[in-house]
Coordinates of C-alpha atoms in Angstrom, one line a residue:
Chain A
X814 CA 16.5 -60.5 13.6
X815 CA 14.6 -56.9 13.1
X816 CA 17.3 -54.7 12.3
X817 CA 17.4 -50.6 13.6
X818 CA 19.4 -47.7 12.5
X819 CA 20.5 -45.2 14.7
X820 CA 21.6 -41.8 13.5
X821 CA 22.5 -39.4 16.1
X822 CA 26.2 -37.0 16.3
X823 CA 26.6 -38.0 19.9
X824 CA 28.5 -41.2 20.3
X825 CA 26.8 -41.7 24.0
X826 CA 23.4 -41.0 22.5
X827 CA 23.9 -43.8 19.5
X828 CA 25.4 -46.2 22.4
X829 CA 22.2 -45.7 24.8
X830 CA 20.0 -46.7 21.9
X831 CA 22.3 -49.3 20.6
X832 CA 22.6 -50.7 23.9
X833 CA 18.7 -50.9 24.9
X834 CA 17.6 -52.0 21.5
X835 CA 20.2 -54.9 21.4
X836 CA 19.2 -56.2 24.6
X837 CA 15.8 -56.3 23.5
X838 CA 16.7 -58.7 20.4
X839 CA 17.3 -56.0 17.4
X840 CA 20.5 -55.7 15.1
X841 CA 21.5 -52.3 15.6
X842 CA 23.7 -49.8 13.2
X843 CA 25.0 -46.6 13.7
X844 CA 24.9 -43.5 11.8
X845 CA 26.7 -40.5 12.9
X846 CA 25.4 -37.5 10.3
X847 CA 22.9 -37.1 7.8
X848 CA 24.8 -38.2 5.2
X849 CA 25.9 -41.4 6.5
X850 CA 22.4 -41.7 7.7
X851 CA 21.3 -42.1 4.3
X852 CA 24.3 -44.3 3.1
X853 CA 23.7 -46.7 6.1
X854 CA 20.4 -47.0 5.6
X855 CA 20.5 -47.9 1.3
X856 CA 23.0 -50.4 2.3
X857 CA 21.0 -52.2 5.6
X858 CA 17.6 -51.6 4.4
X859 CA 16.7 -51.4 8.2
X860 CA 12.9 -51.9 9.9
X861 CA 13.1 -49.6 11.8
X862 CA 14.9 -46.3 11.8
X863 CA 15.5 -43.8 15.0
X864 CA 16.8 -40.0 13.5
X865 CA 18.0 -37.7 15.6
X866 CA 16.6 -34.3 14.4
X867 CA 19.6 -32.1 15.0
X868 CA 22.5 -32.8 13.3
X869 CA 25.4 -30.9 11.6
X870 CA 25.3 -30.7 7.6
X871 CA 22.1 -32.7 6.5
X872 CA 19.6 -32.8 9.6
X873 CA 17.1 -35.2 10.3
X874 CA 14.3 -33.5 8.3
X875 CA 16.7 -33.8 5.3
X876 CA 17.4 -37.1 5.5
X877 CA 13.8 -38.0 5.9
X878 CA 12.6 -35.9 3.0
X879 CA 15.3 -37.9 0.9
X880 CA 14.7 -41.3 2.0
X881 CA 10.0 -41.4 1.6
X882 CA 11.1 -39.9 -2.4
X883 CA 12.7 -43.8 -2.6
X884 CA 10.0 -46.4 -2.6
X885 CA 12.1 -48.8 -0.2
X886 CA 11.6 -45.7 2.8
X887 CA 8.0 -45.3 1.6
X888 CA 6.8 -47.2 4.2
X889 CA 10.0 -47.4 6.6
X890 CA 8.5 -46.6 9.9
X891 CA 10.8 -43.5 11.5
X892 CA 11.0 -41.9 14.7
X893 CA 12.5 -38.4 15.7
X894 CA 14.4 -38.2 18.7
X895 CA 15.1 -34.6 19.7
X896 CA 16.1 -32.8 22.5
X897 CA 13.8 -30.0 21.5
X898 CA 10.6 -29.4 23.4
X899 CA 8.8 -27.0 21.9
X900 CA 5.0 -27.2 21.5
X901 CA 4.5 -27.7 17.7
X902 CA 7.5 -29.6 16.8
X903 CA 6.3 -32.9 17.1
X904 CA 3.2 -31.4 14.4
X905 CA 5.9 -30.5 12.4
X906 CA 8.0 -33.6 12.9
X907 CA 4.5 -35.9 12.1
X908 CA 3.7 -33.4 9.2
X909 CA 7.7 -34.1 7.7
X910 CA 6.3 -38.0 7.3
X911 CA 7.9 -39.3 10.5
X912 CA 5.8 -42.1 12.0
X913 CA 7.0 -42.1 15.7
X914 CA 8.7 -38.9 18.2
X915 CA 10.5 -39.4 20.8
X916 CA 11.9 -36.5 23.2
X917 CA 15.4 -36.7 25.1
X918 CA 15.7 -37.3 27.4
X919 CA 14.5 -40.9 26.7
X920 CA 12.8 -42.9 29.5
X921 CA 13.9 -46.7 28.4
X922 CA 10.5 -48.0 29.0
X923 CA 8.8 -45.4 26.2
X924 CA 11.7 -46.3 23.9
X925 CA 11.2 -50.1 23.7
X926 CA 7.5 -50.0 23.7
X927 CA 7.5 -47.6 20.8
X928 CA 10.1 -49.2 18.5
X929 CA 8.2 -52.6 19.4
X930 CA 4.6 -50.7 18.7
X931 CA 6.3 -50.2 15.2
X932 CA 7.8 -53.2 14.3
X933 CA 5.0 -55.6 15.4
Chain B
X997 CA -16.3 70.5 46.1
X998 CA -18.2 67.4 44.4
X999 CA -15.7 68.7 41.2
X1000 CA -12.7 68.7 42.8
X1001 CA -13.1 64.8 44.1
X1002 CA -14.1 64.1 40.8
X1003 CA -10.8 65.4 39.4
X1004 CA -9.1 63.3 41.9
X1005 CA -10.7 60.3 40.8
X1006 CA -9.8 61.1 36.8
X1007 CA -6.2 61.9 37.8
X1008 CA -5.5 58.7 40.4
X1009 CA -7.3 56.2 37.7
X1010 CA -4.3 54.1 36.0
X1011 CA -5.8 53.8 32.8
X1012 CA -6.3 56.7 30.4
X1013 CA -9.1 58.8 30.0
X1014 CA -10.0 61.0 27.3
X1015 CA -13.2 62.8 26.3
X1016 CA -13.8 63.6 22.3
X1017 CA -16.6 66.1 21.0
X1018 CA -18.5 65.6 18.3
X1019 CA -16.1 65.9 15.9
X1020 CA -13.4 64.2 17.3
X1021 CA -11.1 66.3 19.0
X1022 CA -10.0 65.9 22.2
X1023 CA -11.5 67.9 25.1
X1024 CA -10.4 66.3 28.6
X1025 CA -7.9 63.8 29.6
X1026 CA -6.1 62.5 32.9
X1027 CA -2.5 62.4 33.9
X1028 CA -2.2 58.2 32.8
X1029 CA -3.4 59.5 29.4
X1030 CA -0.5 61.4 29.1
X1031 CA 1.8 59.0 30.8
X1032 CA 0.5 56.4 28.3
X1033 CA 0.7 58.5 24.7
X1034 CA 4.1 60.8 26.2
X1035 CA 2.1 63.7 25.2
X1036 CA 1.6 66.8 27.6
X1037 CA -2.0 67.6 28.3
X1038 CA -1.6 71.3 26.2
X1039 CA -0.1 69.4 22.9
X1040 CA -3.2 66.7 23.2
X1041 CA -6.4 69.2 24.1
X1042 CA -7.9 70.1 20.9
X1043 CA -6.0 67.9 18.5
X1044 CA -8.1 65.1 16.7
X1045 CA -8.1 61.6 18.7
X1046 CA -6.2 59.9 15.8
X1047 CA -3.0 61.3 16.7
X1048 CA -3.0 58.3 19.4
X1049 CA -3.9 55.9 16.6
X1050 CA -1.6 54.2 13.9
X1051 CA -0.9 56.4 10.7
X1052 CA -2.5 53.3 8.3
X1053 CA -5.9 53.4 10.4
X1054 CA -6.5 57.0 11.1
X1055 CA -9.1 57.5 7.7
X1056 CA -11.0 54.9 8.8
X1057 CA -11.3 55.9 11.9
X1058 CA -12.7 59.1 11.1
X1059 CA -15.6 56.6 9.3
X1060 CA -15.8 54.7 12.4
X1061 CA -16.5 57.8 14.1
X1062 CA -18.9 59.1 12.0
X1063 CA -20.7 55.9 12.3
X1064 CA -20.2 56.0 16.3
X1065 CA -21.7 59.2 16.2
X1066 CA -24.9 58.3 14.0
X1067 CA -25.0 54.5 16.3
X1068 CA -24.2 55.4 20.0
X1069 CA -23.2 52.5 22.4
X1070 CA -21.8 51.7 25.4
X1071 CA -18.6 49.8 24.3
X1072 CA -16.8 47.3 26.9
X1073 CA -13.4 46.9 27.1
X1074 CA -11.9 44.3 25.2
X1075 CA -14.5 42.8 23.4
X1076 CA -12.4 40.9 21.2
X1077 CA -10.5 43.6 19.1
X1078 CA -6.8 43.7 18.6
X1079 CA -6.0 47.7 19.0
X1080 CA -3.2 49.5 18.9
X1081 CA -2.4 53.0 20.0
X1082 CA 0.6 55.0 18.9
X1083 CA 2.8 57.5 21.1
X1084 CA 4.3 60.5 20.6
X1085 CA 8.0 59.1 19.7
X1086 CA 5.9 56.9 17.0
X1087 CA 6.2 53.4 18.9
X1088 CA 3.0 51.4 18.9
X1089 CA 1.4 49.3 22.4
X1090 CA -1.3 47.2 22.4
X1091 CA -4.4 48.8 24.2
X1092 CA -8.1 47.9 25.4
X1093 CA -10.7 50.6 24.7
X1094 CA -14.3 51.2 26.3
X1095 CA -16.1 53.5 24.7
X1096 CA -19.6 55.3 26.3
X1097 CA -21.5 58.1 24.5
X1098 CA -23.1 61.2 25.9
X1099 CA -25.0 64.1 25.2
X1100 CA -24.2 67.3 27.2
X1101 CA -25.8 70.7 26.2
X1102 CA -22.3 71.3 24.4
X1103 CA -23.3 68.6 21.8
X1104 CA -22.3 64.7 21.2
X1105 CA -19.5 63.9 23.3
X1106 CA -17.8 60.3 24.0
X1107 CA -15.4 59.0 26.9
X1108 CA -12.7 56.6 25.9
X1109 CA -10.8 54.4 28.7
X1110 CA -8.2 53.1 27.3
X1111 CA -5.9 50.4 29.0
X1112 CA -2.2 49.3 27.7
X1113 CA -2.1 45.6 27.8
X1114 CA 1.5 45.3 27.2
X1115 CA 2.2 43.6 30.8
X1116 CA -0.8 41.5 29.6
X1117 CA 0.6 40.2 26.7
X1118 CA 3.5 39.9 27.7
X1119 CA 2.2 37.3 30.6
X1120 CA 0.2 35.8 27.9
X1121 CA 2.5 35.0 25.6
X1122 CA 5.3 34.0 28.5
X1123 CA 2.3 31.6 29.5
X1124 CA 2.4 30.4 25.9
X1125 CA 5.9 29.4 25.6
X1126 CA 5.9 27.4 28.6
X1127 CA 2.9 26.0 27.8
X1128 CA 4.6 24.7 24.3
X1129 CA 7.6 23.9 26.1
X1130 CA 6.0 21.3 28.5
X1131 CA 4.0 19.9 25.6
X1132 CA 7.3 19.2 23.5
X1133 CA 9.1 18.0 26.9
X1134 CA 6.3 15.8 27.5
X1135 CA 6.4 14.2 23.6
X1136 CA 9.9 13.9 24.1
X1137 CA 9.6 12.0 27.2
X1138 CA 7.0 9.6 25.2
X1139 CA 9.3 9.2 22.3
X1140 CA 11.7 8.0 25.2
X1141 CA 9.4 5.4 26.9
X1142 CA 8.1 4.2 23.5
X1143 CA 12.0 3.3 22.6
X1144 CA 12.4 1.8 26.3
X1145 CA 9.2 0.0 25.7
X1146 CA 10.5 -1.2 22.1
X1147 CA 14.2 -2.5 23.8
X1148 CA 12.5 -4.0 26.6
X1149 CA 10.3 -6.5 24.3
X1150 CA 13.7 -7.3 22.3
X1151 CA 15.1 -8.3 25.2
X1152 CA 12.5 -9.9 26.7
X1153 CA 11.9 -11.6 23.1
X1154 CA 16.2 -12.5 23.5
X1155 CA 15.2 -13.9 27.0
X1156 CA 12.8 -16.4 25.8
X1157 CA 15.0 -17.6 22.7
X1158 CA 18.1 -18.4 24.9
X1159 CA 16.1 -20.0 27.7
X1160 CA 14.5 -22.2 24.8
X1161 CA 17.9 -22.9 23.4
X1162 CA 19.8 -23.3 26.5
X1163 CA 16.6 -25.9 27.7
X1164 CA 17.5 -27.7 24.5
X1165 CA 21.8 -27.2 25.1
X1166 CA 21.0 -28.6 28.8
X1167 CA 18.8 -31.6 27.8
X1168 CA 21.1 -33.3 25.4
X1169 CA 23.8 -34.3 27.8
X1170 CA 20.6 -35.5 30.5
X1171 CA 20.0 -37.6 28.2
X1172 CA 23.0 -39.4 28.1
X1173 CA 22.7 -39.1 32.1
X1174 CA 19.2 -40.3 32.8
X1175 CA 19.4 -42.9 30.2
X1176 CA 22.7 -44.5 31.6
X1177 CA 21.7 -44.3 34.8
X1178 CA 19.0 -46.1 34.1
X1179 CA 20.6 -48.8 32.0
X1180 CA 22.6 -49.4 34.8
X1181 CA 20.1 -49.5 37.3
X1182 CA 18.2 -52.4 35.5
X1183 CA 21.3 -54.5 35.8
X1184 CA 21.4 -55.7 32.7
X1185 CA 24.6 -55.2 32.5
X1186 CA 25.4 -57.2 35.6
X1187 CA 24.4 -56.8 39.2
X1188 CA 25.5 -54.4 41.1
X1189 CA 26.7 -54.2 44.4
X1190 CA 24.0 -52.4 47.2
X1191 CA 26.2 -49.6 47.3
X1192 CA 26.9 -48.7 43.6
X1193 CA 22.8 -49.8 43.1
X1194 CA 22.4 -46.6 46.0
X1195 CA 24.9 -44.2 43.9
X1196 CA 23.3 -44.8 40.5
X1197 CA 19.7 -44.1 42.3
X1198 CA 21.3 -41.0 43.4
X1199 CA 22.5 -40.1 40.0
X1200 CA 19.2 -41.3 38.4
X1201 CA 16.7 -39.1 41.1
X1202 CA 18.7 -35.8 40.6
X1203 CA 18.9 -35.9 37.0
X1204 CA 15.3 -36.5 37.0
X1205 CA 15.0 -33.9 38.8
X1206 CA 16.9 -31.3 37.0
X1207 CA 15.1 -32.4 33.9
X1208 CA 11.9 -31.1 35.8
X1209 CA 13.9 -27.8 36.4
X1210 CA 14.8 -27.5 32.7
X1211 CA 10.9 -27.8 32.0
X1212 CA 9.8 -25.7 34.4
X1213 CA 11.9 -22.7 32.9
X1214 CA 11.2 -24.1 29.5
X1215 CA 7.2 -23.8 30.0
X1216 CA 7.7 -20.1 32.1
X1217 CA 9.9 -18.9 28.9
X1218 CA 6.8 -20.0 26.7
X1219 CA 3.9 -18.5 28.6
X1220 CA 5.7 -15.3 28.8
X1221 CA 6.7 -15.4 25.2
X1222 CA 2.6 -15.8 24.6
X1223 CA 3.6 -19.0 22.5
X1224 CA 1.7 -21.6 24.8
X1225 CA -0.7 -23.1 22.7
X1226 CA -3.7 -24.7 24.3
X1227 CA -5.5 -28.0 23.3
X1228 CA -8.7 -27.6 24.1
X1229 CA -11.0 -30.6 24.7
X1230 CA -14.0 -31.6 26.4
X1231 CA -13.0 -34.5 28.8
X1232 CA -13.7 -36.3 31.7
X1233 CA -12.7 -34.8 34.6
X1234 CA -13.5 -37.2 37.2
X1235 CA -11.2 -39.4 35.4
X1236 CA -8.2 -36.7 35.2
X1237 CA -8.1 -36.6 38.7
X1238 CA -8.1 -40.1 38.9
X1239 CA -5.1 -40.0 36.6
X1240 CA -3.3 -37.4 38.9
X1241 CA -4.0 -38.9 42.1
X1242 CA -2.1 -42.3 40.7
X1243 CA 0.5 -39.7 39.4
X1244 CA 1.5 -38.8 43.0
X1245 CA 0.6 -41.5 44.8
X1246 CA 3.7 -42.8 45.7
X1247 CA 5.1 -40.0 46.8
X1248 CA 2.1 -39.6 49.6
X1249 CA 2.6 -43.3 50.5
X1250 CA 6.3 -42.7 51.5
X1251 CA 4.8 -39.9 54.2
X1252 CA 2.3 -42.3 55.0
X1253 CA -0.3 -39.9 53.5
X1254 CA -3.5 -40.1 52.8
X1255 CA -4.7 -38.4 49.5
X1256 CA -8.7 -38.7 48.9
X1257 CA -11.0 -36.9 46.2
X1258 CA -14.5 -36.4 46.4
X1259 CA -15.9 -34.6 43.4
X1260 CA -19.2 -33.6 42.7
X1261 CA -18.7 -32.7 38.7
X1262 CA -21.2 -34.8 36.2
X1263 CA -19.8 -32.3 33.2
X1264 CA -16.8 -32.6 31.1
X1265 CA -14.4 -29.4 31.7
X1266 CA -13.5 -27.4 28.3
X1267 CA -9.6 -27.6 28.9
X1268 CA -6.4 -28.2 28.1
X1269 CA -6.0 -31.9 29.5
X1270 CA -2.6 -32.8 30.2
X1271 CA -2.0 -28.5 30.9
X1272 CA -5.0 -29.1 33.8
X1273 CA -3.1 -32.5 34.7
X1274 CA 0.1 -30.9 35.0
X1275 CA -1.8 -28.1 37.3
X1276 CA -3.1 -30.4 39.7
X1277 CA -0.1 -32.7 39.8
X1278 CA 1.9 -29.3 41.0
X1279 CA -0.9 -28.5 43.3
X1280 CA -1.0 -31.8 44.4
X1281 CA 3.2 -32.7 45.3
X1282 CA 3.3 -28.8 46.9
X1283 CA 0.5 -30.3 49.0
X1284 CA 2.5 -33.6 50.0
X1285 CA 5.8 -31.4 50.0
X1286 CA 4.3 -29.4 52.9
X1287 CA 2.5 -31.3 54.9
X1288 CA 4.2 -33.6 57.7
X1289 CA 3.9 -37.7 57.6
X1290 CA 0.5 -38.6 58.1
X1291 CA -0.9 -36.0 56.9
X1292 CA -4.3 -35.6 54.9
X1293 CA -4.3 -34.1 51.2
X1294 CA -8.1 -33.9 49.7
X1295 CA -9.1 -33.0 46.2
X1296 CA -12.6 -31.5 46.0
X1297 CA -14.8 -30.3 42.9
X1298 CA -18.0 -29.1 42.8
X1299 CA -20.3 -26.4 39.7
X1300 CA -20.5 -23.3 40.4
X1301 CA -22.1 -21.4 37.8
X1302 CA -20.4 -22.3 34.2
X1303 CA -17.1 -23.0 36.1
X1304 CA -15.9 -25.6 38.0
X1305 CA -14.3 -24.7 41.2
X1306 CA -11.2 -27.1 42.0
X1307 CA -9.7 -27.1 45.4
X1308 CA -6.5 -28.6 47.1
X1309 CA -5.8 -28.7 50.4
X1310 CA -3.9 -30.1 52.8
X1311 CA -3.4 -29.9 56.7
X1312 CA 0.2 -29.1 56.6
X1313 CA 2.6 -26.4 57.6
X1314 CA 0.7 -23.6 55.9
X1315 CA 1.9 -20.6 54.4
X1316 CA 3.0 -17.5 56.5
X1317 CA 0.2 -14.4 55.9
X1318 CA 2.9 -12.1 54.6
X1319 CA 3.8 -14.6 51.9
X1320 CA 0.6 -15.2 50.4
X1321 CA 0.0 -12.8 48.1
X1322 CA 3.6 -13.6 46.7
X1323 CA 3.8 -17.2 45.9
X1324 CA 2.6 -17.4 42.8
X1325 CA 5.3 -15.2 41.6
X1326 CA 8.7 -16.3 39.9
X1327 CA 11.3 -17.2 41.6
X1328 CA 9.7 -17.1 45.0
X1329 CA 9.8 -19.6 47.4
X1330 CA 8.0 -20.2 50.8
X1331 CA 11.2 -19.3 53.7
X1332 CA 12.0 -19.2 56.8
X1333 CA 9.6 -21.7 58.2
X1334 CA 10.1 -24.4 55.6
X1335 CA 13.7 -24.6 55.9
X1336 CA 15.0 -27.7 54.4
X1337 CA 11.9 -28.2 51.9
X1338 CA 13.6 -25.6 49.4
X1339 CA 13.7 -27.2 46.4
X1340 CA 12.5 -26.6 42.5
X1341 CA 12.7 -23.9 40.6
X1342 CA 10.2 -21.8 42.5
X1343 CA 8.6 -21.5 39.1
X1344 CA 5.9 -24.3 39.8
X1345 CA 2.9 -21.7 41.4
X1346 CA 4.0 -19.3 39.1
X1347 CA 3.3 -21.5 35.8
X1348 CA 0.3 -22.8 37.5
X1349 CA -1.4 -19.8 37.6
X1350 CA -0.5 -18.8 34.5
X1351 CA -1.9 -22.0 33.3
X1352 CA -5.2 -21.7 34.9
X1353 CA -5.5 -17.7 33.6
X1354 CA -4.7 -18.9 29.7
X1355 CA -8.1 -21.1 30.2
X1356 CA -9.9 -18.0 31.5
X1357 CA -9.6 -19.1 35.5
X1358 CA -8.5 -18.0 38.5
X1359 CA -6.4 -19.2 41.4
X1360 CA -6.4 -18.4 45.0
X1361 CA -5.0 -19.6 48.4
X1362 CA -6.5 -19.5 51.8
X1363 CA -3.6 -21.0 54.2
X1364 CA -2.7 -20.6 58.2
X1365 CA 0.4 -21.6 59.7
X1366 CA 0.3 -25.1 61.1
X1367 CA -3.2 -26.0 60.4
X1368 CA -2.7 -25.9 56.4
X1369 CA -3.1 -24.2 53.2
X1370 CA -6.0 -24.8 50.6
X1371 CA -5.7 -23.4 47.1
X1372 CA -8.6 -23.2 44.4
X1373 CA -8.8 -23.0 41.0
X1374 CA -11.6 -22.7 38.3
X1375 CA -12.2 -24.1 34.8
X1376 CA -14.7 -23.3 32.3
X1377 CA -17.3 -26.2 31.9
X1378 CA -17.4 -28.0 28.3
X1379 CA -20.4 -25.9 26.5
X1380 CA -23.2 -28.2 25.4

């Protein structure tokens, strides 16, 4: 079983993810900062992780910039999720070393299909 | 006789007259001359004309009379010196003096008219002041608009960074909302019954739609701010209408409408793709929005010159005359004969015109009431 960690600061956010991802056959954990993002994901070694951008203390570019310096994350495929629209963002998320982006709100259909365009 | 009127005329004249002889000393003068210098006629006649001029210039003025004398010339008034003449209490006016010489069997003799300006300057430099005073009012009153001008942008630039942050704010619980809803509309969960499948469509649809609200101000926010950034391509146009067509299709198909392109564009358009998508999908559900069930909604493209000229129209309700030239601003949305249509932001006409100018095009409507409304736009054709 493909395992995915999901760091977002909103409980309902994590749950949404958790709860679409499980249904489609993946071991899900949960990170709820940067910090424990990082912690979570050392201990799991996931396939697959979904970061939200914004997040108190250490945000998702943070975490990001830590874990590809660690040659387990080198190749670690990551999406952003962010509720941010802004033209160039996505440049700068792509630029950062994420692999995937993903704007909230998510439509459930663009989620699975990415996270399985990633793991296959 | 002839003397006498003469007299008349030297005495009623309001500047001063005086007549020198040859070596400068007064001979004849009116009644203004004596007005003008306070003098009496008897202390003036015979005394040397420099009396009536200031102490520091008389010397000179004897050499300027010598010269005069030797140099004879018919002098206007006021040609361009400064003068001054000097009365008999000592203070000093400013005067214009005409000077014309003639030779009478008596010897060299020369007529002076002599005019005090004071009135004149006076006006002059009165004119002056106001002049100066309108000229600082008026740089005072620019200084103004260039600080209104200045607080206006920072607001406007404070406009545009809380619409983007309150777009971002306003998205984060939708997506809690949209994502539920739709978790729990796929049943995976568990069925539902028919009425909690109805009130989770509800939910679903109206979040949906006030995520398109949130866009819509999140796009206008970042035309006006100048930060829309184009991605220009060369594509297949043809095809992008394709793409749009499928976009609204269902929507037409629930009015039982029939939406039909015919396009007449071999060239690729030089555009912004999925900007020009986003413009014809507007164009496109206005069109199904106002038009009854069973209506007709065509797409039609066709060259002209380097542009291509894009038109929308539909045989619906049609827009009132006295609306038309306002619908593509903010905010403003078609009334009174719509009633019940209202809906969206009233933003959508106003961003797609904006989009169409950023690619260098233009947008236009020609509409009337109950037979429909037909809007055009043009795109620059892919060079090469």
């Amino acid at each position: 079983m493909k395992k995915v960690l999901v760091a977002d600061d909103k409980a309902p956010g994590r749950e949404l993810v958790r709860m679409v991802l499980e249904k489609s056959g993946y071991e899900v954990f949960e990170a709820s900062d940067g910090e424990q993002a990082l912690i979570e994901a050392r201990s799991v070694h996931p396939d697959l992780i979904i970061l939200d951008i914004h997040m108190p203390g250490l945000d998702g570019f943070g975490v990001i910039e830590r874990l590809r310096k660690e040659p387990g994350f080198a190749a670690t495929p990551i999406i952003a999720l962010t509720a941010s629209a802004m033209m160039g963002d996505r440049e700068r998320a792509m630029a950062a070393g994420f692999t995937g982006y993903i704007t909230k709100p998510i439509r459930l259909g663009a989620l699975r299909a990415e996270v399985e365009r990633l793991l296959a | 006789m002839l003397e006498q009127r003469f007299r008349e005329i030297l005495e009623a004249a309001p500047d001063a007259i005086l007549q020198v002889d040859g070596e400068g000393r007064i001979i004849v003068l009116n009644r203004a001359a004596e007005d003008m210098f306070g003098y009496t006629r008897e202390e003036l006649l015979g005394q040397p004309v420099e009396v009536l001029i200031p102490e520091e210039l008389r010397r000179r003025h004897d050499a300027h009379r010598m010269h005069y004398s030797q140099h004879p010339m018919t002098r206007a008034m006021g040609s361009g010196l400064t003068l001054e003449g000097v009365r008999k209490d000592g203070s000093r006016f400013p005067v214009e003096i005409s000077l014309s010489p003639s030779h009478s069997p008596e010897g060299f003799r020369v007529t002076a008219i002599i005019r005090d300006t004071t009135e004149r300057r006076l006006s002059e430099e009165r004119l002056r002041r106001v002049q100066e005073e309108y000229t600082q009012r008026l740089a005072e009153t620019n200084a103004e608009l260039e600080m209104t001008n200045r607080e206006l942008e920072r607001a406007n630039r404070l406009k545009t960074e809380f619409l983007a942050s309150m777009s971002h704010e306003l998205r984060t619980p939708l997506h809690t909302i949209i994502g539920f809803s739709e978790l729990l509309a796929e049943e995976l969960e568990g069925p539902l019954n028919e009425k909690q499948r109805r009130f989770v469509q509800h939910i679903h649809k109206d979040s949906l739609h006030l995520l398109e609200l949130i866009n819509d101000i999140l796009d206008i926010s970042k035309i006006e701010a100048g930060r829309l950034e184009l991605r220009r391509e060369a594509f297949d146009f043809a095809a992008l209408v394709a793409e749009s067509l499928a976009s609204v299709r269902a929507l037409a198909e629930a009015k039982s409408q029939v939406v039909e392109a015919e396009l007449d564009v071999p060239t690729a358009v030089d555009a912004d793709r999925l900007r020009i998508k986003q413009v014809l999908v507007n164009l496109l559900s206005n069109a199904i929005k106002f038009t009854p069930e069973g209506g007709r909604i065509r797409v039609e493209a066709n060259v002209q010159d380097s542009s291509v000229a894009v038109s929308v129209s539909d045989n619906g309700i049609g827009i009132p005359a006295e609306e038309q030239e306002f619908i593509f601003d903010k905010f403003h949305q078609v009334g009174a004969t719509t009633k019940g249509i209202r809906e969206g932001t009233g933003l959508g006409l106003a961003i797609t015109k904006r989009l169409v100018e950023e690619h260098g095009g233009t947008i236009r409507v020609e509409s009337e009431l109950q037979k429909g409304s037909t809007f055009v736009f043009t795109l620059p054709i892919a060079a090469g």
